[in-house]
Coordinates of C-alpha atoms and ligand atoms in Angstrom, one line a residue:
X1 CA -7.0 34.0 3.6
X2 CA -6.6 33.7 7.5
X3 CA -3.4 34.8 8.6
X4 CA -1.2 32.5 9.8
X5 CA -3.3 29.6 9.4
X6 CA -1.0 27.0 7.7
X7 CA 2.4 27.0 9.4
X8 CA 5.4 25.3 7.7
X9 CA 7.9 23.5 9.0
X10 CA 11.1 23.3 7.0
X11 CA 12.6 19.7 7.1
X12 CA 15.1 20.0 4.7
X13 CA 16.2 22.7 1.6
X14 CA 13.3 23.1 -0.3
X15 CA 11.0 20.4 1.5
X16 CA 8.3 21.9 3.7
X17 CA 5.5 19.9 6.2
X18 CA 2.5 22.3 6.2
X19 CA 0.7 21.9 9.1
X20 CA -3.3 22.8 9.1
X21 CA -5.4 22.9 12.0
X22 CA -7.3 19.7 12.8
X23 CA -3.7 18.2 13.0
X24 CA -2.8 17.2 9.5
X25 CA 0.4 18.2 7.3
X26 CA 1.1 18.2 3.5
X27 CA 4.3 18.1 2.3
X28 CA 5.6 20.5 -0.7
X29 CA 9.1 19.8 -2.6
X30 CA 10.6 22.2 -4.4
X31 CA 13.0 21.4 -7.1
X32 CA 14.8 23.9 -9.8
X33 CA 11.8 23.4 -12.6
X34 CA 8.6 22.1 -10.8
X35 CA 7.2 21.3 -7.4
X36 CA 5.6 18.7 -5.9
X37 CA 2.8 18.7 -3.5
X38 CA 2.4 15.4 -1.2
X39 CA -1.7 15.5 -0.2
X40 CA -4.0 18.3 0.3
X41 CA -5.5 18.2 4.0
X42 CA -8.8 18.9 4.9
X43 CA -9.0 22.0 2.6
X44 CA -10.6 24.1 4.8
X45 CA -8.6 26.9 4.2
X46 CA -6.6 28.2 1.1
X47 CA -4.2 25.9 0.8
X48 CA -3.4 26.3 -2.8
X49 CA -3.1 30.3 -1.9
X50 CA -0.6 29.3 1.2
X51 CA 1.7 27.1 -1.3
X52 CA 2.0 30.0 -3.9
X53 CA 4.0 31.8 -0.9
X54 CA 5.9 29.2 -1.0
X55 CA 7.0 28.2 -4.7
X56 CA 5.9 30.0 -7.9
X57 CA 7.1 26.6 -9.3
X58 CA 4.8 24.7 -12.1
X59 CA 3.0 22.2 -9.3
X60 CA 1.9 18.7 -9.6
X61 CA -0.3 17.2 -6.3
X62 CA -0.2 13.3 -5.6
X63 CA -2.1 11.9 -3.1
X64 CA -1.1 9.2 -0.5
X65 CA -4.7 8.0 -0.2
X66 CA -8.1 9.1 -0.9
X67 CA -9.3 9.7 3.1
X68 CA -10.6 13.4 3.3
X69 CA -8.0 14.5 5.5
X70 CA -5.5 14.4 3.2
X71 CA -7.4 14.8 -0.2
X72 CA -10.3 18.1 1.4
X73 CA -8.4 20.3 -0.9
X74 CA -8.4 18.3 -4.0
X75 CA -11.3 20.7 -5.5
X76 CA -8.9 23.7 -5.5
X77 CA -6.2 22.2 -8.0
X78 CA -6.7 21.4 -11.5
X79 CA -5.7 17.7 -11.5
X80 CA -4.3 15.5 -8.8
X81 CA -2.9 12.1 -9.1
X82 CA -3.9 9.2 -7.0
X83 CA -3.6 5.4 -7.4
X84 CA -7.0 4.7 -8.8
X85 CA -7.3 1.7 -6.2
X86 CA -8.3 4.2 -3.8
X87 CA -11.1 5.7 -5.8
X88 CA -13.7 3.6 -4.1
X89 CA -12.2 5.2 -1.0
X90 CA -12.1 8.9 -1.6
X91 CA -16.3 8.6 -2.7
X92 CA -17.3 6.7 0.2
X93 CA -15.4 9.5 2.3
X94 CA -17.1 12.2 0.0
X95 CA -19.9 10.9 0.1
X96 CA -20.9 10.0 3.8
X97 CA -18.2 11.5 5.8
X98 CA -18.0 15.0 4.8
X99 CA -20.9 15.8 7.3
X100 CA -19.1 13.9 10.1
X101 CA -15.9 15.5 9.9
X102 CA -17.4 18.9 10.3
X103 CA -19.9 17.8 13.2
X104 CA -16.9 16.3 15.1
X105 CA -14.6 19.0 14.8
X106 CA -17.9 21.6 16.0
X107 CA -18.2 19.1 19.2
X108 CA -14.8 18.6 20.2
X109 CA -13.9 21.4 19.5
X110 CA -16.5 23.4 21.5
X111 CA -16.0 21.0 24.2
X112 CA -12.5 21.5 24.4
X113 CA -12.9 25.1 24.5
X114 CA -11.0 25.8 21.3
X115 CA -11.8 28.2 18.6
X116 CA -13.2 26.4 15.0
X117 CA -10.9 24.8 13.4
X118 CA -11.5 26.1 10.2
X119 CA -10.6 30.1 8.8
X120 CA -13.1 32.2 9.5
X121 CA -14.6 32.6 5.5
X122 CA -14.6 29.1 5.8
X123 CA -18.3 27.9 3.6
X124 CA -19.2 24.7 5.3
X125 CA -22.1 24.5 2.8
X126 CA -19.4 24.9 -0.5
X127 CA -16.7 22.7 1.1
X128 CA -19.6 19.8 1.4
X129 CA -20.5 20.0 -2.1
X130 CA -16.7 20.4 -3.8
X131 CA -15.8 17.8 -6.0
X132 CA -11.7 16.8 -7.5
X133 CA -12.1 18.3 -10.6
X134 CA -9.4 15.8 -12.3
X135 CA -8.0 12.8 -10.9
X136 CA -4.7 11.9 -13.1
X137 CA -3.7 7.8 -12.2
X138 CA -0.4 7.1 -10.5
X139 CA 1.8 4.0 -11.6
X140 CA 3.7 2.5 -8.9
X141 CA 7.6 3.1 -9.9
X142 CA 6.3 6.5 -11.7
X143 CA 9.1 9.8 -11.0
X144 CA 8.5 12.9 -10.7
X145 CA 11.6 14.7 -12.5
X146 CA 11.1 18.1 -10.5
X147 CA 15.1 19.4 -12.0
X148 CA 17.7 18.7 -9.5
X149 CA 16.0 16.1 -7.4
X150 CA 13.6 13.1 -8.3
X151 CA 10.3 11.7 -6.2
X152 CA 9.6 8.1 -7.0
X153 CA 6.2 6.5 -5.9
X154 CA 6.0 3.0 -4.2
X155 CA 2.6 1.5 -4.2
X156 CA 2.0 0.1 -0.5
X157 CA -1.3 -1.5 0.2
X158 CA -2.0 -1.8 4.3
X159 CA -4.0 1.4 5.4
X160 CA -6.0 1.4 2.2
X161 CA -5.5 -0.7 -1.0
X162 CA -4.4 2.2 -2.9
X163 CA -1.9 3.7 -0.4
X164 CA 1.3 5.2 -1.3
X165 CA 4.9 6.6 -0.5
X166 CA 7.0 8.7 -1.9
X167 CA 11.0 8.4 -1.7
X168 CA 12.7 11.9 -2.3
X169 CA 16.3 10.7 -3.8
X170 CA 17.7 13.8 -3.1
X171 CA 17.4 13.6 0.9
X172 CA 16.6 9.9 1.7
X173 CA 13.6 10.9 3.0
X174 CA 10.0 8.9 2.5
X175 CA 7.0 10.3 2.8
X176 CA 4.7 7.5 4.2
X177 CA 1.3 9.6 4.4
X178 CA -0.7 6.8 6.8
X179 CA 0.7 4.1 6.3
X180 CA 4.3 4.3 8.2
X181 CA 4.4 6.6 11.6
X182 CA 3.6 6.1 15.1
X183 CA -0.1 4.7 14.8
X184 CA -1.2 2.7 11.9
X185 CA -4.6 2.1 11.4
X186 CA -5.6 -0.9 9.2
X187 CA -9.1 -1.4 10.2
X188 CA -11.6 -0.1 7.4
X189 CA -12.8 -2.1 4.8
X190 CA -10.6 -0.8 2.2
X191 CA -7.6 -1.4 4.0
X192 CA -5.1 -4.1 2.9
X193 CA -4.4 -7.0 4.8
X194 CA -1.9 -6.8 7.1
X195 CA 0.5 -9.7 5.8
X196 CA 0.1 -7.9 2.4
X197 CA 1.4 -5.0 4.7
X198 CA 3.8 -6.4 5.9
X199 CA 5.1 -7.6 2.7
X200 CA 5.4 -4.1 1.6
X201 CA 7.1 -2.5 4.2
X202 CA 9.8 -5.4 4.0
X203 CA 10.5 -4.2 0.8
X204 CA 10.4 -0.4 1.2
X205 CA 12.8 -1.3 4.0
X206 CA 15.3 -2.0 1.3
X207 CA 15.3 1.5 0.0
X208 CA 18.1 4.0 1.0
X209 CA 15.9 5.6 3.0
X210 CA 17.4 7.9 5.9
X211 CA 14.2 9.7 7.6
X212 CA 10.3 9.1 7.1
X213 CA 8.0 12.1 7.3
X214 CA 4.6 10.9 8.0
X215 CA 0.9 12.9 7.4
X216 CA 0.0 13.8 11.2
X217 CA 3.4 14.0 12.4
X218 CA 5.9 17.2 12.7
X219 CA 9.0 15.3 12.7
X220 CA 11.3 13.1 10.6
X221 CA 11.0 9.8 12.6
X222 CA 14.2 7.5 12.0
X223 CA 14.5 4.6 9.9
X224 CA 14.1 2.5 13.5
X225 CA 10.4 3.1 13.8
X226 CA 9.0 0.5 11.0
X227 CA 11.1 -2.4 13.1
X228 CA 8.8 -0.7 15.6
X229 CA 6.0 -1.3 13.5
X230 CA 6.8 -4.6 12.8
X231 CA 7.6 -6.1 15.9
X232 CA 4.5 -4.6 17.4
X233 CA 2.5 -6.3 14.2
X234 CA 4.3 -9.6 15.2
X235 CA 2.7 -9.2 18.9
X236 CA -1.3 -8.5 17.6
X237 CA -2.9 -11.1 19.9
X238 CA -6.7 -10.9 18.9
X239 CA -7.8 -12.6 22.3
X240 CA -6.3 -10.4 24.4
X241 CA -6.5 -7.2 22.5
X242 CA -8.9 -4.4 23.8
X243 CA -11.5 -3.7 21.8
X244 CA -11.4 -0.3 20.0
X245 CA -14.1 2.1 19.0
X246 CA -13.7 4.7 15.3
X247 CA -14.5 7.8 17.3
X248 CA -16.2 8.7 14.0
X249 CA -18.1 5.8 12.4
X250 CA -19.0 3.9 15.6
X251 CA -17.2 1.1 13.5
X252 CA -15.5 -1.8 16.2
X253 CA -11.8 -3.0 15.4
X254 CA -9.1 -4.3 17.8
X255 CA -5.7 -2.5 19.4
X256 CA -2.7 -3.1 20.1
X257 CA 0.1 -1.6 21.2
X258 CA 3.6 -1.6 22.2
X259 CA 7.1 0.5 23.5
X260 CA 8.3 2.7 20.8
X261 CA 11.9 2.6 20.7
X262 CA 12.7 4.7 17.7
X263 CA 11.4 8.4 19.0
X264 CA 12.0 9.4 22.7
X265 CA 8.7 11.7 23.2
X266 CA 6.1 9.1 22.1
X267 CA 5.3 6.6 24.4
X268 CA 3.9 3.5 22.4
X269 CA 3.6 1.9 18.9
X270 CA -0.3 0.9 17.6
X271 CA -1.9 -1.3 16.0
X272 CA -5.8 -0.5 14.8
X273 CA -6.5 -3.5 13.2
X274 CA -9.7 -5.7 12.2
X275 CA -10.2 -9.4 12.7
X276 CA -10.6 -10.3 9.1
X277 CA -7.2 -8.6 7.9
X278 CA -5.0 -11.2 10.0
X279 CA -3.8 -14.4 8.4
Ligands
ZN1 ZN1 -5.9 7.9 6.3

């Protein structure tokens, strides 16, 4: 394992981000008898290895969604669960993006001057061709008793049908994956539609929650930012919005964006949305 290559960032006792180049975190949770791992990044590196360091805590991984960046790793962990909504997600991904990801990160990567992005015993060829060995179904409302402190999943349609949060009791903190943070992107054919969203995140407003710790964010952002999110939904004006570009698929979808009040270093709330999810 590359030295150094995952760096934690401890949010709370026991609760670490993990960042991984290419700009992704997963989120481990450490309770007296088990731990839980929130996603599994790109899995370009040993990130099962890296979380041993960590915890030598029975584990159980959920995933927030089934894009790549957040479920690469899946192949190096017995079973992970997943709301099976987003099955139909995580193959399309596995099936036609793996390719892409790599070719993008080689480009800008290169351009940019930076060093891969990946360890350097990184098998391009092996990480193409690794498969989830077990995919265990989620139930929205399911807890994850870890001793001493309790996760409890929320299904939230809106960035893909089969998104989901997780509400640590112990802390107040949620982690929101995609679906709640600065950006939210609610353009792709899987993705819910964005009343259905907004439905959703009315109610996980309702939830104690004191902090949310999103996938490709280093920060706890405060409870402010989905009033953020939702006044910025409330101003999507498809005639006016620029059109926007997937710097990956070449798939078209509208923007929008507005002043984000809730974190002092980012500039602006957005909006990635498609056409077809208004109503
Ligand atoms: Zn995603």
């Amino acid at each position: 394992m590359q030295e150094n290559y995952y760096k934690p960032i401890k949010l709370a006792e026991n609760i670490f981000h993990i960042y991984e180049p290419g700009n992704v975190y997963t989120t481990l949770i450490i309770g007296e008898e088990k731990a839980l791992l929130i996603d599994t990044g790109y899995g370009f590196g040993d990130l099962a290895g890296f979380v041993r360091t960590l915890t030598d805590k029975p584990l159980e991984v959920v995933l927030t969604h089934g894009h790549t960046d957040h479920c690469g790793g899946n192949s190096q962990f017995p079973m992970v669960y997943m709301n099976m909504m987003d099955v139909p997600t995580y193959l399309w991904y596995e099936a036609t993006q793996k390719t892409l990801i790599v070719e993008k990160f080689k480009r800008d990567r290169a351009a940019a001057g930076l060093p891969d992005v990946w360890p350097e015993d990184f098998d391009q060829e092996k990480w193409s061709a690794q498969h989830t060995r077990h995919f265990e179904p989620l139930k929205n409302g399911q807890i994850f008793d870890l001793g001493g402190r309790k996760e409890e999943i929320f299904f939230m349609p809106g960035h893909t049908v089969g998104s989901i949060v997780v509400f640590d009791h112990e802390t107040g903190l949620l982690f929101s994956g995609d679906n709640i943070s600065d950006s939210l992107w609610i353009m792709f054919d899987t993705s819910a539609r964005l009343s259905e969203y907004v439905e959703h995140l009315m109610d996980i407003k309702l939830l104690p929650i004191l902090g949310i710790v999103a996938a490709h964010r280093g920060i706890i952002f405060p409870i402010s930012i989905m009033s953020d999110l939702l006044r910025t939904i409330s101003c999507i004006n498809p005639e006016t919005d620029r059109t926007f570009t997937h710097p990956r698929t070449g798939q078209k979808a509208l923007k929008h964006r507005e002043e984000c009040r809730a974190v002092e270093d980012i500039k602006y709330i957005y909006v990635v949305y498609d056409k077809d999810k208004i109503e």
